[in-house]
Amino acid sequence: MNYNKNNAENVKIAYIGGGSRGWAWGLMSDLVSQEDMSGSVYLYDIDCDAAKNNEIIGNKSSLADGAKSRWEYVAAQTVGEALTGADFTVLSILPGTFDEMYSDVHEPEKYGIYQSVGDTAGPGGILRAMRTIPMYVDIAEAIKKYAPDTWVINYTNPMSLCVWTLYRIFPGIKAFGCCHEVFGTQELLADALREMRGTEGVKRSDICINVQGINHFTWINKANYRDIDLFDVYREFVDKFYETGYISDNSDHWINNSFACAHRVKFDLFRRYGNIAAAGDRHLAEFMPGRQYLNSPETVREWKFGLTTVDWRKEDLKKRLDKSAELVSGKQSFEIKNTGEEGVNQMKALLGLSTLVTNVNIPNMGQIPNLPLGAVVETNAVFRHNSLTPVFAGSMDNDIAALTLRHVYNHKTVLDGVLDGDRDKVFTAFLNDPLMTADRDSAKVLFDAMCKNTEKYLKF
Amino acid sequence: MNYNKNNAENVKIAYIGGGSRGWAWGLMSDLVSQEDMSGSVYLYDIDCDAAKNNEIIGNKSSLADGAKSRWEYVAAQTVGEALTGADFTVLSILPGTFDEMYSDVHEPEKYGIYQSVGDTAGPGGILRAMRTIPMYVDIAEAIKKYAPDTWVINYTNPMSLCVWTLYRIFPGIKAFGCCHEVFGTQELLADALREMRGTEGVKRSDICINVQGINHFTWINKANYRDIDLFDVYREFVDKFYETGYISDNSDHWINNSFACAHRVKFDLFRRYGNIAAAGDRHLAEFMPGRQYLNSPETVREWKFGLTTVDWRKEDLKKRLDKSAELVSGKQSFEIKNTGEEGVNQMKALLGLSTLVTNVNIPNMGQIPNLPLGAVVETNAVFRHNSLTPVFAGSMDNDIAALTLRHVYNHKTVLDGVLDGDRDKVFTAFLNDPLMTADRDSAKVLFDAMCKNTEKYLKF
Amino acid sequence: MNYNKNNAENVKIAYIGGGSRGWAWGLMSDLVSQEDMSGSVYLYDIDCDAAKNNEIIGNKSSLADGAKSRWEYVAAQTVGEALTGADFTVLSILPGTFDEMYSDVHEPEKYGIYQSVGDTAGPGGILRAMRTIPMYVDIAEAIKKYAPDTWVINYTNPMSLCVWTLYRIFPGIKAFGCCHEVFGTQELLADALREMRGTEGVKRSDICINVQGINHFTWINKANYRDIDLFDVYREFVDKFYETGYISDNSDHWINNSFACAHRVKFDLFRRYGNIAAAGDRHLAEFMPGRQYLNSPETVREWKFGLTTVDWRKEDLKKRLDKSAELVSGKQSFEIKNTGEEGVNQMKALLGLSTLVTNVNIPNMGQIPNLPLGAVVETNAVFRHNSLTPVFAGSMDNDIAALTLRHVYNHKTVLDGVLDGDRDKVFTAFLNDPLMTADRDSAKVLFDAMCKNTEKYLKF
Amino acid sequence: MNYNKNNAENVKIAYIGGGSRGWAWGLMSDLVSQEDMSGSVYLYDIDCDAAKNNEIIGNKSSLADGAKSRWEYVAAQTVGEALTGADFTVLSILPGTFDEMYSDVHEPEKYGIYQSVGDTAGPGGILRAMRTIPMYVDIAEAIKKYAPDTWVINYTNPMSLCVWTLYRIFPGIKAFGCCHEVFGTQELLADALREMRGTEGVKRSDICINVQGINHFTWINKANYRDIDLFDVYREFVDKFYETGYISDNSDHWINNSFACAHRVKFDLFRRYGNIAAAGDRHLAEFMPGRQYLNSPETVREWKFGLTTVDWRKEDLKKRLDKSAELVSGKQSFEIKNTGEEGVNQMKALLGLSTLVTNVNIPNMGQIPNLPLGAVVETNAVFRHNSLTPVFAGSMDNDIAALTLRHVYNHKTVLDGVLDGDRDKVFTAFLNDPLMTADRDSAKVLFDAMCKNTEKYLKF
């Protein structure tokens, strides 16, 4: 890239998993909305046709109504082609297919273990990690070889283990993980302000928070809007909506959309632990012992969040495939809309065009003193000229640290187990997971079955 | 006290809980076995008659066959009388009665939660802590007032929380907790040496170990006998006896004695985590998630250890009461036998008469870097002239640290909750305990019932 | 204060030392340059007339050409009047008079100890701390009493000890120290960019740096402008100007202005330690052993920086007194000019009107892991809605940490000594200071003489 | 080696520097005084004849009056021969000759820098390290190759850097450094007990101390004899002898023996810092800024300790060479006397024949929390069966930590500089040393001259 006055030109972005029907289009939309950046996006995907389709769609995006900059899209034949010379690299892949994901989510149900997502924690999260880590080993090696200076933005789950793998394989990498779950909680705080104090029009980025934890089990221990302490506001808000839950006007109802929730789990965690859990309830529930929020589908309904079934995902994919075809054929035209994601803002700040303080997932250098060094944690960080520095987030509260640490240590065991090719070690983690309410023998049968279901992606 | 050449004379020992039928007699026996110490023991007990009986028995002990020193016994009327001028203070009390203990152990069984001891971890351990902590607040204040320089040896459970309470209330206290569970594991290692290498006659004190962890969930990460690495020996030993378990000739069979075990849990933990768990299986099992070793009475039988019922304890007490009467009346004469306990050896070392390296429970000053500072941990320590210094035990292994930390953090929550009079906070810990496999609503009903059963000892 | 849309109105600022002829006028100028803030400034000074004069001058500032907001100035009769209700409190006092400062700077010269400033490190800095700490004890207590929630911005030297005293006396205080020395180094880096790469027009705020250290001995271990690593640029710059020194066009020549320098000390420190020292040479030199840059006035001249004599300061004050009179009388009209200071920007960010990342002095919570916790350190921090959070600055390099730690530990000894009223303890620090090249007996004579010279401000 | 009941037989000891006239004879004497150990000692020395002579002398030692065990001595031709199969390895070499030592000690005197020993800190210590580190690199590599499991006892100075080099090159090494300076301080405390309390017959090993620091700058922060706090005793002792100094009956007078001292430096450090410095004054003085105890030969005389001149060392060597000849020829017969050294006791404990708690130099794993991890520090440690574990020594007091840290960091810089072959880096350390009172240009001339004087031993 090069600078032309205050514009960054010829920025090259590599997109691994660039055949995506969803995230990719959002990125296209966010890129053409920028006035001060332009360049090219190289799409790499093991599904070449998908990448090729997105090349076509992407090249239309610069022509869409409201486009402020031009971006060229190229379906790269090889990872090397995509990465070489890339200023930024986006990682957003689906590790395996929905068949493996089906096993991740539903196989444990045979033992009474329900998972609302199954991609981060729980038996499903661990199996998914077993598949994903080897792929990330390859990606890290490719980045080291082709683009050691590129800034890497990861969106793939399990987030912590993807980012940790990158750093383990290539310690010099400049990578961070980016997730919008915390943003949703900022929006909830803005809702609370409106509900309890009548303050209208507060944007989520005006909600100033301190973030601590790990991805999808992130906590807020300080929140302000201007001179208002939002903990006072949230306490009242929780008191009002604890029993009924809260459904925002502009969000879907949890009963219709398995990504939505009524925040009852979040409210309950606030009462139990005094801090604000900052992720969707379906994620939070999976980090807690299994009998609490995920005891049975009835329990889940009482807490008013949804189990994201893989059938739903398959259905949803069909719709997106249709949309892809229509975008390619021109039957549907590319529409620019703000995604609310921060990837492009992060790129701009790293280019030195602005300063951005936001939450990211990177290795702990001490930003959370009571979590182990090296573990991938989520805190605020400052993005500036080619520079990403974590904010000192402080120690987590006693009980929350305890809940978090078991996952952090489990992450390490999974990572070591997969890299060492030691399936028994991974099983140790599998047994340690708080969702694991089956007895040990049953757990072993389950683990073996789940491994078998995803066997072709396991390298050991 | 005073020194007469190399003898310590007029040593004063205060014994809180001095009416004990068991531990007290062991102490008497160990004391009269010493050549270089003499003095007096002040027995204080809320059961005055019990203390009075032990005064009589104790004063007979100096006349027993083989007695090498004279000790005077006094049933103290007040704690102050016992403590004033005491060089050493022994704490060994039963917090509440067997009725409360019955609730601790058996009430959770209604929800399928089985506990093999119920005095340290699990719902029972937490309720017992709720009763015990207020008593220890009183004890700490009395020590601060009457004997701030006394060395305090605690034997009461829950060990970690008793010791932690003492330090929280009187930070200048010179207290440590003493437990024989690790000694049993040293004996098991001596057995392993004999079984696998034919080495006879190794004493437990010749087994050199590094100890890490918390009381009743203590781990050995290094063990030597002379130049032999005992990890190699133990691995072979576990391989041989994993399925059958191991029953030493000189120990009771687990089927007859609920304090005994066949070490199968210990062997299993070694295979899973690579380190040697160093406590009886009935203790270890309670620190692990509930479905693993304590899923049901059948599971427990398969793992070949016993559930220590409170009925058994009541029966056992009767026998000891009879023995007490006979010792008082002279129908039975006092017999000196080595208890294998280390309390008197520790006193001698603190008097400067020897150097002793053994395991104790004291606050973490950094001897285990990856456990929180201030938490009460178990490691080796050096006892010398009026000096107790922990050995640097090192960081615990990843997975074992994870298992341990949840209990350490839970200890802190229980302690804070009781001291703050905040029953909800204690319930948070109750829910966090890995034995808690009931859902949240059931857990709340159980907690309330257990609180009610022990209500008169709760100060909040 | 209150918000009116995006404006902050009725902001109350307390200014302790508000009679200042210099800093106060700068603040007035910066305040009226803001569009989105207005309110009042309460000036408190032990010199009531000076405060009264500044009240008059301040009230004229809102009428000056280019004023964008209205600020009312009030000469407060008492500290309580100034502090009560203050949103912000500025601390900028002269501890003692130029007579004491004369002793601080010049008395040590009798023993061959030259100091270029004498207000932070060295014998002079320590004596000044002995005077200042008791004043800051009073200030901290007043803030605790009258305005516990006010944000406190300290400008007084010795910076680290002033801020440390505030936190020691009132741990809940929201205070930070603000110093422009780092800004000058950012400007130097912009100069280097222009000199070595021809890049014009880069503002100091565009120079992105990571800051580590303590006030006036601050170091940069990472510096970027956009995608340019400024360490490469600075290395070339140092190579070019190492012998001659570098004098910027828009800065005064070091020979005429004792605040200026040719950066030769900074260049030399870069060659020795590999990081960029980020303060004026006259400050940096005082932190290094005495024989190195301050061996004699000749050495100082060779290194091309100046000894700031107190005679010069007296002369300078006269000019400022004249200016004050003219501003009061109206002979001279108040002129708005950008000071380059950041105090007002910090206030705006704390009001939630912007996000600011800049360097401040606050207690170490772990932002520099290899400096002691609690010591006042200088790093970047994020200012947002009622929130100040340090950026994780990382560990300092080995040799630089060693140079820094002796001062940090000395700070603690001085603070403890003054608060304990233990002059011997302070003398321990006096002897430890690296400028102390006199032998111990001479050092004692010097210390006693310097104490005598400032006796009336010492409370012990 | 092998065990025969409670005896260790066929123990093999390698002695690098085995031609020594002094230490070697002491070791011989200590070895034949043991009843429960026997075996062989392989002597390796670059001076083959010296080793050969010691082989002859050593083989006579088993025949001496009072010998309790048999030891065979062999002059090894190669390091490999000495090390292969060695259970223990003793390192005690003279790095270079007295000519280089002459430069180390006396060259800096040209610049007014006096050193009382010149082998640990100061310019001399740094130059000696530059010679020694490359030799220790070779030794570490040989140990790794020939005897990776041997226990290594180092006696060579500079102690910290010798041990640090061993661990840097071969992290798996089982090495520790052993020094008797602390023992002397224990004897001084026994003297204080006798002088102030009339307690006779206390052995140094009965003085129970906590040790913190680095070799030759070691500090005691806790000392007991039985129930007596020796800090009270020492305070009175210092008060009595502060001015005159204290000369024990059984030690040489400082005026006749440059290894002796009147402890005035130690007494002064106690008054300044509150802890007991635990090394000879001539060592302690070298760690303090140069103007304090080593300002001039007169200053040294006032403080009543001696400058150990190299002329004295040369004279002393002559006497020892004569003694060697007489021992070889049989003109003088080998005499067994207790050296007071602990090397053989340490070996016995590592063989599992006893438990020993004593002070050693090993890398900091956290035993002193406020010194950097990895740095070689001196604390107590427990020696048992093939096991050496540091005692948790705690954080050093503020001012003492500051004095110590500058040396610790300097050690690291010297080590890095020598291993990187970067003479400029070593010069950085040379300038940082507190004895360096010359200005920078003079320091450079001195450094270059000293390097030249020892050039043939420098590998860079």
mmCIF file of N, CA and C in Angstrom, chain B residues 174-240:
data_model
loop_
_atom_site.group_PDB
_atom_site.id
_atom_site.type_symbol
_atom_site.label_atom_id
_atom_site.label_comp_id
_atom_site.label_asym_id
_atom_site.label_seq_id
_atom_site.Cartn_x
_atom_site.Cartn_y
_atom_site.Cartn_z
ATOM 1 N N LYS B 174 1.095 -17.080 64.298
ATOM 2 C CA LYS B 174 2.082 -18.052 63.817
ATOM 3 C C LYS B 174 1.403 -19.419 63.800
ATOM 4 N N ALA B 175 0.583 -19.633 62.770
ATOM 5 C CA ALA B 175 -0.245 -20.839 62.729
ATOM 6 C C ALA B 175 0.066 -21.670 61.499
ATOM 7 N N PHE B 176 -0.136 -22.967 61.627
ATOM 8 C CA PHE B 176 -0.046 -23.855 60.469
ATOM 9 C C PHE B 176 -0.969 -25.038 60.692
ATOM 10 N N GLY B 177 -1.363 -25.632 59.571
ATOM 11 C CA GLY B 177 -2.244 -26.780 59.648
ATOM 12 C C GLY B 177 -1.469 -28.040 59.334
ATOM 13 N N CYS B 178 -1.813 -29.071 60.048
ATOM 14 C CA CYS B 178 -1.040 -30.298 60.001
ATOM 15 C C CYS B 178 -1.983 -31.453 59.682
ATOM 16 N N CYS B 179 -1.644 -32.273 58.702
ATOM 17 C CA CYS B 179 -2.538 -33.347 58.260
ATOM 18 C C CYS B 179 -1.707 -34.535 57.830
ATOM 19 N N HIS B 180 -2.167 -35.729 58.163
ATOM 20 C CA HIS B 180 -1.363 -36.924 57.890
ATOM 21 C C HIS B 180 -1.644 -37.593 56.546
ATOM 22 N N GLU B 181 -2.520 -36.992 55.737
ATOM 23 C CA GLU B 181 -2.879 -37.677 54.493
ATOM 24 C C GLU B 181 -1.675 -37.889 53.576
ATOM 25 N N VAL B 182 -0.803 -36.898 53.522
ATOM 26 C CA VAL B 182 0.376 -37.046 52.662
ATOM 27 C C VAL B 182 1.262 -38.189 53.166
ATOM 28 N N PHE B 183 1.331 -38.346 54.485
ATOM 29 C CA PHE B 183 2.181 -39.406 55.040
ATOM 30 C C PHE B 183 1.753 -40.773 54.489
ATOM 31 N N GLY B 184 0.434 -40.960 54.405
ATOM 32 C CA GLY B 184 -0.083 -42.224 53.893
ATOM 33 C C GLY B 184 0.398 -42.479 52.472
ATOM 34 N N THR B 185 0.499 -41.422 51.697
ATOM 35 C CA THR B 185 0.968 -41.586 50.319
ATOM 36 C C THR B 185 2.455 -41.907 50.295
ATOM 37 N N GLN B 186 3.211 -41.329 51.227
ATOM 38 C CA GLN B 186 4.623 -41.708 51.316
ATOM 39 C C GLN B 186 4.729 -43.206 51.635
ATOM 40 N N GLU B 187 3.841 -43.670 52.505
ATOM 41 C CA GLU B 187 3.860 -45.102 52.817
ATOM 42 C C GLU B 187 3.498 -45.943 51.597
ATOM 43 N N LEU B 188 2.558 -45.439 50.811
ATOM 44 C CA LEU B 188 2.196 -46.158 49.596
ATOM 45 C C LEU B 188 3.396 -46.233 48.649
ATOM 46 N N LEU B 189 4.178 -45.148 48.593
ATOM 47 C CA LEU B 189 5.368 -45.164 47.732
ATOM 48 C C LEU B 189 6.396 -46.161 48.265
ATOM 49 N N ALA B 190 6.487 -46.265 49.584
ATOM 50 C CA ALA B 190 7.385 -47.278 50.154
ATOM 51 C C ALA B 190 6.887 -48.682 49.784
ATOM 52 N N ASP B 191 5.570 -48.857 49.829
ATOM 53 C CA ASP B 191 4.988 -50.131 49.394
ATOM 54 C C ASP B 191 5.344 -50.415 47.934
ATOM 55 N N ALA B 192 5.223 -49.404 47.112
ATOM 56 C CA ALA B 192 5.505 -49.571 45.680
ATOM 57 C C ALA B 192 6.955 -50.005 45.486
ATOM 58 N N LEU B 193 7.854 -49.405 46.262
ATOM 59 C CA LEU B 193 9.271 -49.777 46.189
ATOM 60 C C LEU B 193 9.452 -51.252 46.525
ATOM 61 N N ARG B 194 8.763 -51.687 47.543
ATOM 62 C CA ARG B 194 8.887 -53.081 47.955
ATOM 63 C C ARG B 194 8.285 -54.011 46.898
ATOM 64 N N GLU B 195 7.083 -53.631 46.445
ATOM 65 C CA GLU B 195 6.407 -54.476 45.474
ATOM 66 C C GLU B 195 7.177 -54.591 44.152
ATOM 67 N N MET B 196 7.672 -53.462 43.666
ATOM 68 C CA MET B 196 8.221 -53.441 42.310
ATOM 69 C C MET B 196 9.734 -53.664 42.290
ATOM 70 N N ARG B 197 10.416 -53.317 43.385
ATOM 71 C CA ARG B 197 11.880 -53.413 43.387
ATOM 72 C C ARG B 197 12.417 -54.285 44.510
ATOM 73 N N GLY B 198 11.511 -54.755 45.356
ATOM 74 C CA GLY B 198 11.958 -55.607 46.439
ATOM 75 C C GLY B 198 12.716 -54.891 47.550
ATOM 76 N N THR B 199 12.648 -53.573 47.576
ATOM 77 C CA THR B 199 13.354 -52.822 48.613
ATOM 78 C C THR B 199 12.552 -52.843 49.908
ATOM 79 N N GLU B 200 13.100 -53.460 50.921
ATOM 80 C CA GLU B 200 12.383 -53.582 52.191
ATOM 81 C C GLU B 200 12.829 -52.492 53.169
ATOM 82 N N GLY B 201 12.002 -52.229 54.122
ATOM 83 C CA GLY B 201 12.418 -51.440 55.286
ATOM 84 C C GLY B 201 12.554 -49.949 55.072
ATOM 85 N N VAL B 202 12.002 -49.452 53.965
ATOM 86 C CA VAL B 202 12.073 -48.002 53.750
ATOM 87 C C VAL B 202 10.991 -47.333 54.587
ATOM 88 N N LYS B 203 11.393 -46.354 55.387
ATOM 89 C CA LYS B 203 10.410 -45.632 56.200
ATOM 90 C C LYS B 203 9.790 -44.508 55.380
ATOM 91 N N ARG B 204 8.604 -44.101 55.766
ATOM 92 C CA ARG B 204 7.935 -43.043 55.003
ATOM 93 C C ARG B 204 8.751 -41.756 55.014
ATOM 94 N N SER B 205 9.466 -41.506 56.106
ATOM 95 C CA SER B 205 10.232 -40.256 56.177
ATOM 96 C C SER B 205 11.463 -40.310 55.278
ATOM 97 N N ASP B 206 11.798 -41.483 54.744
ATOM 98 C CA ASP B 206 12.896 -41.571 53.779
ATOM 99 C C ASP B 206 12.433 -41.303 52.355
ATOM 100 N N ILE B 207 11.130 -41.235 52.187
ATOM 101 C CA ILE B 207 10.580 -40.954 50.856
ATOM 102 C C ILE B 207 10.568 -39.439 50.698
ATOM 103 N N CYS B 208 11.412 -38.963 49.809
ATOM 104 C CA CYS B 208 11.588 -37.510 49.643
ATOM 105 C C CYS B 208 10.668 -37.011 48.539
ATOM 106 N N ILE B 209 9.765 -36.120 48.884
ATOM 107 C CA ILE B 209 8.759 -35.681 47.914
ATOM 108 C C ILE B 209 8.672 -34.173 47.847
ATOM 109 N N ASN B 210 8.184 -33.672 46.710
ATOM 110 C CA ASN B 210 7.794 -32.270 46.632
ATOM 111 C C ASN B 210 6.275 -32.210 46.605
ATOM 112 N N VAL B 211 5.719 -31.406 47.501
ATOM 113 C CA VAL B 211 4.278 -31.370 47.735
ATOM 114 C C VAL B 211 3.710 -30.044 47.241
ATOM 115 N N GLN B 212 2.579 -30.115 46.555
ATOM 116 C CA GLN B 212 1.896 -28.919 46.021
ATOM 117 C C GLN B 212 0.396 -29.105 46.142
ATOM 118 N N GLY B 213 -0.302 -28.062 46.493
ATOM 119 C CA GLY B 213 -1.755 -28.153 46.433
ATOM 120 C C GLY B 213 -2.432 -27.598 47.650
ATOM 121 N N ILE B 214 -3.622 -28.141 47.905
ATOM 122 C CA ILE B 214 -4.386 -27.721 49.063
ATOM 123 C C ILE B 214 -4.735 -28.960 49.856
ATOM 124 N N ASN B 215 -5.034 -28.781 51.108
ATOM 125 C CA ASN B 215 -5.260 -29.924 51.986
ATOM 126 C C ASN B 215 -6.317 -30.874 51.439
ATOM 127 N N HIS B 216 -6.015 -32.142 51.458
ATOM 128 C CA HIS B 216 -6.866 -33.229 50.971
ATOM 129 C C HIS B 216 -6.939 -33.282 49.454
ATOM 130 N N PHE B 217 -6.295 -32.341 48.800
ATOM 131 C CA PHE B 217 -6.166 -32.414 47.344
ATOM 132 C C PHE B 217 -4.736 -31.987 47.031
ATOM 133 N N THR B 218 -3.833 -32.727 47.602
ATOM 134 C CA THR B 218 -2.415 -32.418 47.548
ATOM 135 C C THR B 218 -1.787 -33.323 46.505
ATOM 136 N N TRP B 219 -0.754 -32.821 45.839
ATOM 137 C CA TRP B 219 -0.146 -33.556 44.738
ATOM 138 C C TRP B 219 1.362 -33.599 44.910
ATOM 139 N N ILE B 220 1.951 -34.673 44.429
ATOM 140 C CA ILE B 220 3.400 -34.848 44.449
ATOM 141 C C ILE B 220 3.891 -34.798 43.007
ATOM 142 N N ASN B 221 4.815 -33.885 42.726
ATOM 143 C CA ASN B 221 5.328 -33.822 41.344
ATOM 144 C C ASN B 221 6.778 -34.281 41.247
ATOM 145 N N LYS B 222 7.339 -34.751 42.379
ATOM 146 C CA LYS B 222 8.725 -35.216 42.378
ATOM 147 C C LYS B 222 8.868 -36.112 43.600
ATOM 148 N N ALA B 223 9.398 -37.302 43.394
ATOM 149 C CA ALA B 223 9.557 -38.219 44.521
ATOM 150 C C ALA B 223 10.806 -39.060 44.304
ATOM 151 N N ASN B 224 11.651 -39.093 45.309
ATOM 152 C CA ASN B 224 12.887 -39.872 45.245
ATOM 153 C C ASN B 224 13.047 -40.704 46.490
ATOM 154 N N TYR B 225 13.670 -41.841 46.296
ATOM 155 C CA TYR B 225 14.272 -42.518 47.437
ATOM 156 C C TYR B 225 15.730 -42.704 47.040
ATOM 157 N N ARG B 226 16.613 -42.097 47.806
ATOM 158 C CA ARG B 226 18.027 -42.079 47.414
ATOM 159 C C ARG B 226 18.145 -41.667 45.949
ATOM 160 N N ASP B 227 18.770 -42.472 45.122
ATOM 161 C CA ASP B 227 18.910 -42.049 43.728
ATOM 162 C C ASP B 227 17.828 -42.628 42.819
ATOM 163 N N ILE B 228 16.790 -43.195 43.425
ATOM 164 C CA ILE B 228 15.719 -43.789 42.622
ATOM 165 C C ILE B 228 14.587 -42.795 42.408
ATOM 166 N N ASP B 229 14.231 -42.580 41.147
ATOM 167 C CA ASP B 229 13.097 -41.712 40.821
ATOM 168 C C ASP B 229 11.819 -42.523 41.036
ATOM 169 N N LEU B 230 11.045 -42.157 42.028
ATOM 170 C CA LEU B 230 9.880 -42.965 42.377
ATOM 171 C C LEU B 230 8.738 -42.843 41.371
ATOM 172 N N PHE B 231 8.820 -41.874 40.467
ATOM 173 C CA PHE B 231 7.791 -41.811 39.432
ATOM 174 C C PHE B 231 7.868 -43.040 38.520
ATOM 175 N N ASP B 232 9.066 -43.476 38.230
ATOM 176 C CA ASP B 232 9.208 -44.692 37.422
ATOM 177 C C ASP B 232 8.602 -45.886 38.157
ATOM 178 N N VAL B 233 8.925 -45.961 39.439
ATOM 179 C CA VAL B 233 8.442 -47.081 40.237
ATOM 180 C C VAL B 233 6.921 -47.040 40.343
ATOM 181 N N TYR B 234 6.390 -45.864 40.581
ATOM 182 C CA TYR B 234 4.948 -45.725 40.778
ATOM 183 C C TYR B 234 4.199 -46.045 39.486
ATOM 184 N N ARG B 235 4.779 -45.652 38.365
ATOM 185 C CA ARG B 235 4.121 -45.926 37.078
ATOM 186 C C ARG B 235 3.946 -47.435 36.892
ATOM 187 N N GLU B 236 4.992 -48.175 37.180
ATOM 188 C CA GLU B 236 4.907 -49.639 37.080
ATOM 189 C C GLU B 236 3.892 -50.196 38.083
ATOM 190 N N PHE B 237 3.926 -49.657 39.260
ATOM 191 C CA PHE B 237 3.031 -50.075 40.329
ATOM 192 C C PHE B 237 1.580 -49.835 39.924
ATOM 193 N N VAL B 238 1.300 -48.672 39.365
ATOM 194 C CA VAL B 238 -0.054 -48.361 38.907
ATOM 195 C C VAL B 238 -0.449 -49.306 37.789
ATOM 196 N N ASP B 239 0.475 -49.576 36.883
ATOM 197 C CA ASP B 239 0.149 -50.486 35.784
ATOM 198 C C ASP B 239 -0.249 -51.866 36.330
ATOM 199 N N LYS B 240 0.449 -52.294 37.360
ATOM 200 C CA LYS B 240 0.168 -53.624 37.909
ATOM 201 C C LYS B 240 -1.162 -53.667 38.659
#
